[in-house]
Amino acid sequence: MKSIFIGKKKVNYGLRPFIVAEAGVNHNARLDLALQLIDAAAYAGADAVKFQTFRPNQVVTAAGEMADYQKRNLGKSESQLAMVKKLELAEKHWPKLVERAKERGIIFFSTPHGHIDSADYLQQKLKVPAFKFGSGDLTNIPLLEHVAKFKKPMILGTGMADLEEVKEAVEAIKKAGNSQIVVLHCTTDYPLAPENVNLRAMQTMMRELGVLVGYSDHTLGPQTAVMATAMGACMIEKHLTLDNNLPGPDHVASMEPMEFKEMVKQIEKAAAILGSSQKKLLKCEKQYVSVARKSLVTANKVKKGEKFTLKNLTVKRPGNGLLPKRLKEVVGKRATKAIPKDTVLTEEMIG
């Protein structure tokens, strides 16, 4: 699979997954919290921090209802538009976030939520290196086609979708001239119950789509993200909050900085454990070759000129002599010198 680059970071299989800290709307429309989220993402070891950029009236109608989890987490019911308006970060603040991310050495990008105006702002004003699309925009083909023309990596959430819908989105992007695609398997629920994760669907998409595939995690704790890493995910996305007790729709299903940092460590360990696909002698094993492997050894004294037989040869450690697989080759040949009993055979002893 061809690698893609987000900033200077390479994304592909066989590497430590690219880790995205999804700050989303966990800033609660406050600049100070948004800046702290960037600091926290950098502290935790994420490769990128991602927000959501939108204009409320372009996202939802006045009749749009809140999701059940939003009602539950907020402890009240209001229109989705009213909720979204309370989560909009002022446009004047966005350049400050980009600058803070640069200072902290972390990649910044955002989700253009639902409308090309937000996408154009991210492209033209903030010059983000990549675009992430929430699951709700997987079927928003006009938006995907518009952003595809920017020729930048596009990351697609796939919650609520079947395989054909994912294929349709991928093909639309490719036809618009962009093959830099990462598809993220996810299930839309917050927090997500283990029985609804279905990580095997991620592997199905790896086989079927011909693009890079990762995982966007809505479960509690690090376990699912680590398992997704072990199953080959090239990217892991996880919600980040400064405090699970903050008011807002997503804080409850997000990770606090210390836990996020621990998750990153576990992902890195899992990636290291996976290693490469090559089966070969590793550097750490070389010291054990002669100690653990075996060689052809004389079972008793062998005179000079005497033939080697199955009776005067055996196999023992150490493994610094002729390999046991050469037994049939050696039998019938003559010793070039007298060889004591229990001696490891070497090449010059064989005539």
PDB file of C-alpha atoms in Angstrom, residues 40-244:
ATOM      1  CA  ALA A  40      -2.581  18.000  26.474  1.00  0.00           C
ATOM      2  CA  ALA A  41      -2.482  16.247  23.096  1.00  0.00           C
ATOM      3  CA  ALA A  42       1.198  17.076  22.703  1.00  0.00           C
ATOM      4  CA  TYR A  43       1.916  15.965  26.281  1.00  0.00           C
ATOM      5  CA  ALA A  44       0.133  12.667  25.694  1.00  0.00           C
ATOM      6  CA  GLY A  45       2.228  11.861  22.619  1.00  0.00           C
ATOM      7  CA  ALA A  46      -0.395  12.182  19.890  1.00  0.00           C
ATOM      8  CA  ASP A  47       0.790  12.913  16.365  1.00  0.00           C
ATOM      9  CA  ALA A  48      -2.080  15.286  15.670  1.00  0.00           C
ATOM     10  CA  VAL A  49      -4.810  17.198  17.434  1.00  0.00           C
ATOM     11  CA  LYS A  50      -8.111  17.590  15.610  1.00  0.00           C
ATOM     12  CA  PHE A  51     -11.010  19.952  16.130  1.00  0.00           C
ATOM     13  CA  GLN A  52     -14.363  20.531  14.396  1.00  0.00           C
ATOM     14  CA  THR A  53     -14.872  23.677  12.331  1.00  0.00           C
ATOM     15  CA  PHE A  54     -18.426  24.724  11.535  1.00  0.00           C
ATOM     16  CA  ARG A  55     -21.042  27.420  11.300  1.00  0.00           C
ATOM     17  CA  PRO A  56     -24.086  26.179  13.222  1.00  0.00           C
ATOM     18  CA  ASN A  57     -26.727  27.281  10.716  1.00  0.00           C
ATOM     19  CA  GLN A  58     -24.889  25.332   7.993  1.00  0.00           C
ATOM     20  CA  VAL A  59     -24.830  22.149  10.072  1.00  0.00           C
ATOM     21  CA  VAL A  60     -28.399  21.542  11.204  1.00  0.00           C
ATOM     22  CA  THR A  61     -31.892  22.942  10.810  1.00  0.00           C
ATOM     23  CA  ALA A  62     -33.847  24.376  13.700  1.00  0.00           C
ATOM     24  CA  ALA A  63     -35.895  21.177  13.721  1.00  0.00           C
ATOM     25  CA  GLY A  64     -32.898  18.887  14.228  1.00  0.00           C
ATOM     26  CA  GLU A  65     -33.057  16.875  17.447  1.00  0.00           C
ATOM     27  CA  MET A  66     -30.235  15.988  19.798  1.00  0.00           C
ATOM     28  CA  ALA A  67     -28.982  12.409  19.901  1.00  0.00           C
ATOM     29  CA  ASP A  68     -29.922  10.367  22.949  1.00  0.00           C
ATOM     30  CA  TYR A  69     -26.341  10.328  24.227  1.00  0.00           C
ATOM     31  CA  GLN A  70     -26.217  14.127  23.965  1.00  0.00           C
ATOM     32  CA  LYS A  71     -29.409  14.450  25.994  1.00  0.00           C
ATOM     33  CA  ARG A  72     -28.025  11.986  28.526  1.00  0.00           C
ATOM     34  CA  ASN A  73     -24.608  13.633  28.833  1.00  0.00           C
ATOM     35  CA  LEU A  74     -26.003  17.167  28.980  1.00  0.00           C
ATOM     36  CA  GLY A  75     -28.852  16.204  31.271  1.00  0.00           C
ATOM     37  CA  LYS A  76     -31.360  18.128  29.190  1.00  0.00           C
ATOM     38  CA  SER A  77     -33.071  18.244  25.828  1.00  0.00           C
ATOM     39  CA  GLU A  78     -32.953  21.154  23.404  1.00  0.00           C
ATOM     40  CA  SER A  79     -32.632  21.534  19.667  1.00  0.00           C
ATOM     41  CA  GLN A  80     -29.406  20.309  18.115  1.00  0.00           C
ATOM     42  CA  LEU A  81     -28.932  23.781  16.651  1.00  0.00           C
ATOM     43  CA  ALA A  82     -29.075  25.378  20.096  1.00  0.00           C
ATOM     44  CA  MET A  83     -26.511  22.897  21.370  1.00  0.00           C
ATOM     45  CA  VAL A  84     -24.163  23.375  18.410  1.00  0.00           C
ATOM     46  CA  LYS A  85     -24.281  27.159  18.742  1.00  0.00           C
ATOM     47  CA  LYS A  86     -22.923  26.827  22.277  1.00  0.00           C
ATOM     48  CA  LEU A  87     -19.991  24.775  20.960  1.00  0.00           C
ATOM     49  CA  GLU A  88     -18.889  27.035  18.105  1.00  0.00           C
ATOM     50  CA  LEU A  89     -15.392  28.434  18.534  1.00  0.00           C
ATOM     51  CA  ALA A  90     -15.120  32.021  17.316  1.00  0.00           C
ATOM     52  CA  GLU A  91     -13.407  32.289  13.928  1.00  0.00           C
ATOM     53  CA  LYS A  92     -10.858  34.764  15.294  1.00  0.00           C
ATOM     54  CA  HIS A  93      -9.503  32.057  17.621  1.00  0.00           C
ATOM     55  CA  TRP A  94      -8.600  29.448  15.000  1.00  0.00           C
ATOM     56  CA  PRO A  95      -5.255  30.975  13.898  1.00  0.00           C
ATOM     57  CA  LYS A  96      -4.203  30.974  17.551  1.00  0.00           C
ATOM     58  CA  LEU A  97      -4.797  27.239  17.708  1.00  0.00           C
ATOM     59  CA  VAL A  98      -2.696  26.647  14.610  1.00  0.00           C
ATOM     60  CA  GLU A  99       0.125  28.687  16.106  1.00  0.00           C
ATOM     61  CA  ARG A 100      -0.084  26.871  19.438  1.00  0.00           C
ATOM     62  CA  ALA A 101       0.117  23.500  17.691  1.00  0.00           C
ATOM     63  CA  LYS A 102       3.256  24.616  15.853  1.00  0.00           C
ATOM     64  CA  GLU A 103       4.799  25.709  19.141  1.00  0.00           C
ATOM     65  CA  ARG A 104       4.034  22.330  20.694  1.00  0.00           C
ATOM     66  CA  GLY A 105       5.292  20.342  17.703  1.00  0.00           C
ATOM     67  CA  ILE A 106       1.971  18.654  16.999  1.00  0.00           C
ATOM     68  CA  ILE A 107       0.031  18.524  13.727  1.00  0.00           C
ATOM     69  CA  PHE A 108      -3.203  20.515  13.623  1.00  0.00           C
ATOM     70  CA  PHE A 109      -6.192  19.780  11.427  1.00  0.00           C
ATOM     71  CA  SER A 110      -9.952  19.865  11.692  1.00  0.00           C
ATOM     72  CA  THR A 111     -13.246  18.486  10.461  1.00  0.00           C
ATOM     73  CA  PRO A 112     -15.143  20.779   8.075  1.00  0.00           C
ATOM     74  CA  HIS A 113     -18.510  19.994   9.567  1.00  0.00           C
ATOM     75  CA  GLY A 114     -21.029  19.595   6.815  1.00  0.00           C
ATOM     76  CA  HIS A 115     -20.377  22.520   4.470  1.00  0.00           C
ATOM     77  CA  ILE A 116     -17.863  23.631   1.852  1.00  0.00           C
ATOM     78  CA  ASP A 117     -17.483  27.052   3.508  1.00  0.00           C
ATOM     79  CA  SER A 118     -15.804  25.415   6.496  1.00  0.00           C
ATOM     80  CA  ALA A 119     -13.650  23.309   4.185  1.00  0.00           C
ATOM     81  CA  ASP A 120     -12.571  26.372   2.219  1.00  0.00           C
ATOM     82  CA  TYR A 121     -11.717  28.211   5.426  1.00  0.00           C
ATOM     83  CA  LEU A 122      -9.526  25.333   6.596  1.00  0.00           C
ATOM     84  CA  GLN A 123      -7.825  25.128   3.212  1.00  0.00           C
ATOM     85  CA  GLN A 124      -7.374  28.806   2.418  1.00  0.00           C
ATOM     86  CA  LYS A 125      -6.955  30.434   5.821  1.00  0.00           C
ATOM     87  CA  LEU A 126      -5.578  27.751   8.128  1.00  0.00           C
ATOM     88  CA  LYS A 127      -3.840  25.675   5.432  1.00  0.00           C
ATOM     89  CA  VAL A 128      -4.410  22.400   7.253  1.00  0.00           C
ATOM     90  CA  PRO A 129      -2.364  19.388   6.048  1.00  0.00           C
ATOM     91  CA  ALA A 130      -5.327  16.991   6.058  1.00  0.00           C
ATOM     92  CA  PHE A 131      -9.103  16.807   6.370  1.00  0.00           C
ATOM     93  CA  LYS A 132     -11.152  14.501   8.593  1.00  0.00           C
ATOM     94  CA  PHE A 133     -14.818  13.866   7.891  1.00  0.00           C
ATOM     95  CA  GLY A 134     -17.159  12.692  10.607  1.00  0.00           C
ATOM     96  CA  SER A 135     -19.354   9.681   9.993  1.00  0.00           C
ATOM     97  CA  GLY A 136     -22.321  11.965   9.389  1.00  0.00           C
ATOM     98  CA  ASP A 137     -20.645  13.315   6.248  1.00  0.00           C
ATOM     99  CA  LEU A 138     -19.671   9.973   4.705  1.00  0.00           C
ATOM    100  CA  THR A 139     -22.699  10.249   2.430  1.00  0.00           C
ATOM    101  CA  ASN A 140     -22.166  13.981   1.802  1.00  0.00           C
ATOM    102  CA  ILE A 141     -20.633  13.265  -1.587  1.00  0.00           C
ATOM    103  CA  PRO A 142     -20.640  16.910  -2.787  1.00  0.00           C
ATOM    104  CA  LEU A 143     -18.489  17.910   0.204  1.00  0.00           C
ATOM    105  CA  LEU A 144     -16.112  14.983  -0.312  1.00  0.00           C
ATOM    106  CA  GLU A 145     -15.728  15.765  -4.012  1.00  0.00           C
ATOM    107  CA  HIS A 146     -15.086  19.435  -3.248  1.00  0.00           C
ATOM    108  CA  VAL A 147     -12.347  18.716  -0.712  1.00  0.00           C
ATOM    109  CA  ALA A 148     -10.809  15.998  -2.894  1.00  0.00           C
ATOM    110  CA  LYS A 149      -9.734  18.740  -5.287  1.00  0.00           C
ATOM    111  CA  PHE A 150      -7.416  20.136  -2.611  1.00  0.00           C
ATOM    112  CA  LYS A 151      -5.241  17.023  -3.123  1.00  0.00           C
ATOM    113  CA  LYS A 152      -4.649  16.575   0.592  1.00  0.00           C
ATOM    114  CA  PRO A 153      -5.121  13.446   2.742  1.00  0.00           C
ATOM    115  CA  MET A 154      -8.773  12.755   3.518  1.00  0.00           C
ATOM    116  CA  ILE A 155      -9.779  10.727   6.564  1.00  0.00           C
ATOM    117  CA  LEU A 156     -13.272   9.231   6.580  1.00  0.00           C
ATOM    118  CA  GLY A 157     -15.299   8.137   9.599  1.00  0.00           C
ATOM    119  CA  THR A 158     -17.601   5.235   8.743  1.00  0.00           C
ATOM    120  CA  GLY A 159     -20.041   4.959  11.651  1.00  0.00           C
ATOM    121  CA  MET A 160     -23.625   4.056  10.672  1.00  0.00           C
ATOM    122  CA  ALA A 161     -22.431   2.928   7.218  1.00  0.00           C
ATOM    123  CA  ASP A 162     -22.422  -0.364   5.381  1.00  0.00           C
ATOM    124  CA  LEU A 163     -19.595  -1.436   3.099  1.00  0.00           C
ATOM    125  CA  GLU A 164     -21.293  -0.228  -0.082  1.00  0.00           C
ATOM    126  CA  GLU A 165     -21.699   3.284   1.317  1.00  0.00           C
ATOM    127  CA  VAL A 166     -18.028   3.352   2.268  1.00  0.00           C
ATOM    128  CA  LYS A 167     -17.056   2.167  -1.213  1.00  0.00           C
ATOM    129  CA  GLU A 168     -19.234   4.862  -2.769  1.00  0.00           C
ATOM    130  CA  ALA A 169     -17.479   7.593  -0.763  1.00  0.00           C
ATOM    131  CA  VAL A 170     -14.024   6.238  -1.575  1.00  0.00           C
ATOM    132  CA  GLU A 171     -14.797   6.003  -5.283  1.00  0.00           C
ATOM    133  CA  ALA A 172     -16.207   9.535  -5.350  1.00  0.00           C
ATOM    134  CA  ILE A 173     -12.981  10.885  -3.868  1.00  0.00           C
ATOM    135  CA  LYS A 174     -10.849   8.895  -6.289  1.00  0.00           C
ATOM    136  CA  LYS A 175     -12.885  10.048  -9.287  1.00  0.00           C
ATOM    137  CA  ALA A 176     -12.379  13.626  -8.112  1.00  0.00           C
ATOM    138  CA  GLY A 177      -8.636  13.039  -8.421  1.00  0.00           C
ATOM    139  CA  ASN A 178      -7.503  12.198  -4.895  1.00  0.00           C
ATOM    140  CA  SER A 179      -6.172   8.815  -3.789  1.00  0.00           C
ATOM    141  CA  GLN A 180      -4.815   9.973  -0.412  1.00  0.00           C
ATOM    142  CA  ILE A 181      -7.505   8.313   1.664  1.00  0.00           C
ATOM    143  CA  VAL A 182      -7.650   6.782   5.131  1.00  0.00           C
ATOM    144  CA  VAL A 183     -10.880   5.061   6.120  1.00  0.00           C
ATOM    145  CA  LEU A 184     -11.539   4.732   9.851  1.00  0.00           C
ATOM    146  CA  HIS A 185     -13.750   1.939  11.078  1.00  0.00           C
ATOM    147  CA  CYS A 186     -15.976   3.131  13.895  1.00  0.00           C
ATOM    148  CA  THR A 187     -19.353   2.580  15.466  1.00  0.00           C
ATOM    149  CA  THR A 188     -21.444   5.645  16.227  1.00  0.00           C
ATOM    150  CA  ASP A 189     -22.344   5.457  19.906  1.00  0.00           C
ATOM    151  CA  TYR A 190     -20.904   7.275  22.921  1.00  0.00           C
ATOM    152  CA  PRO A 191     -19.539   5.564  24.907  1.00  0.00           C
ATOM    153  CA  LEU A 192     -19.474   2.421  22.782  1.00  0.00           C
ATOM    154  CA  ALA A 193     -20.207  -0.978  24.314  1.00  0.00           C
ATOM    155  CA  PRO A 194     -17.616  -3.714  23.561  1.00  0.00           C
ATOM    156  CA  GLU A 195     -20.144  -5.948  21.814  1.00  0.00           C
ATOM    157  CA  ASN A 196     -20.768  -3.221  19.234  1.00  0.00           C
ATOM    158  CA  VAL A 197     -17.134  -2.529  18.292  1.00  0.00           C
ATOM    159  CA  ASN A 198     -16.848  -5.158  15.526  1.00  0.00           C
ATOM    160  CA  LEU A 199     -13.127  -4.735  14.846  1.00  0.00           C
ATOM    161  CA  ARG A 200     -13.245  -7.488  12.240  1.00  0.00           C
ATOM    162  CA  ALA A 201     -15.101  -5.040   9.996  1.00  0.00           C
ATOM    163  CA  MET A 202     -11.880  -3.026   9.915  1.00  0.00           C
ATOM    164  CA  GLN A 203     -10.088  -6.011   8.414  1.00  0.00           C
ATOM    165  CA  THR A 204     -12.903  -6.497   5.906  1.00  0.00           C
ATOM    166  CA  MET A 205     -12.393  -2.940   4.694  1.00  0.00           C
ATOM    167  CA  MET A 206      -8.629  -3.531   4.501  1.00  0.00           C
ATOM    168  CA  ARG A 207      -9.317  -6.347   2.040  1.00  0.00           C
ATOM    169  CA  GLU A 208     -12.092  -4.669   0.079  1.00  0.00           C
ATOM    170  CA  LEU A 209     -11.266  -0.980  -0.314  1.00  0.00           C
ATOM    171  CA  GLY A 210      -7.710  -0.708  -1.601  1.00  0.00           C
ATOM    172  CA  VAL A 211      -6.995   2.248   0.708  1.00  0.00           C
ATOM    173  CA  LEU A 212      -5.453   2.629   4.145  1.00  0.00           C
ATOM    174  CA  VAL A 213      -7.712   1.690   7.048  1.00  0.00           C
ATOM    175  CA  GLY A 214      -7.568   2.622  10.727  1.00  0.00           C
ATOM    176  CA  TYR A 215      -9.865   2.877  13.723  1.00  0.00           C
ATOM    177  CA  SER A 216     -11.768   5.672  15.462  1.00  0.00           C
ATOM    178  CA  ASP A 217     -12.438   4.561  19.025  1.00  0.00           C
ATOM    179  CA  HIS A 218     -15.506   5.497  21.060  1.00  0.00           C
ATOM    180  CA  THR A 219     -15.079   2.871  23.787  1.00  0.00           C
ATOM    181  CA  LEU A 220     -13.902   3.640  27.294  1.00  0.00           C
ATOM    182  CA  GLY A 221     -10.277   2.851  28.129  1.00  0.00           C
ATOM    183  CA  PRO A 222      -7.311   1.941  25.911  1.00  0.00           C
ATOM    184  CA  GLN A 223      -7.976  -1.743  25.240  1.00  0.00           C
ATOM    185  CA  THR A 224      -9.863  -1.449  21.959  1.00  0.00           C
ATOM    186  CA  ALA A 225      -7.356   0.975  20.454  1.00  0.00           C
ATOM    187  CA  VAL A 226      -4.524  -1.388  21.374  1.00  0.00           C
ATOM    188  CA  MET A 227      -6.404  -4.332  19.862  1.00  0.00           C
ATOM    189  CA  ALA A 228      -7.006  -2.348  16.679  1.00  0.00           C
ATOM    190  CA  THR A 229      -3.266  -1.686  16.524  1.00  0.00           C
ATOM    191  CA  ALA A 230      -2.598  -5.413  16.850  1.00  0.00           C
ATOM    192  CA  MET A 231      -5.044  -6.040  13.999  1.00  0.00           C
ATOM    193  CA  GLY A 232      -3.166  -3.689  11.697  1.00  0.00           C
ATOM    194  CA  ALA A 233      -4.791  -0.251  12.034  1.00  0.00           C
ATOM    195  CA  CYS A 234      -2.629   2.445  10.434  1.00  0.00           C
ATOM    196  CA  MET A 235      -4.348   5.233  12.389  1.00  0.00           C
ATOM    197  CA  ILE A 236      -6.001   5.509  15.789  1.00  0.00           C
ATOM    198  CA  GLU A 237      -8.345   8.357  16.683  1.00  0.00           C
ATOM    199  CA  LYS A 238      -9.574   8.897  20.246  1.00  0.00           C
ATOM    200  CA  HIS A 239     -11.495  11.722  21.920  1.00  0.00           C
ATOM    201  CA  LEU A 240      -9.491  13.845  24.362  1.00  0.00           C
ATOM    202  CA  THR A 241     -10.854  15.964  27.197  1.00  0.00           C
ATOM    203  CA  LEU A 242      -9.247  17.925  29.998  1.00  0.00           C
ATOM    204  CA  ASP A 243     -11.818  16.607  32.465  1.00  0.00           C
ATOM    205  CA  ASN A 244     -14.551  14.000  32.060  1.00  0.00           C
TER     206      ASN A 244
END
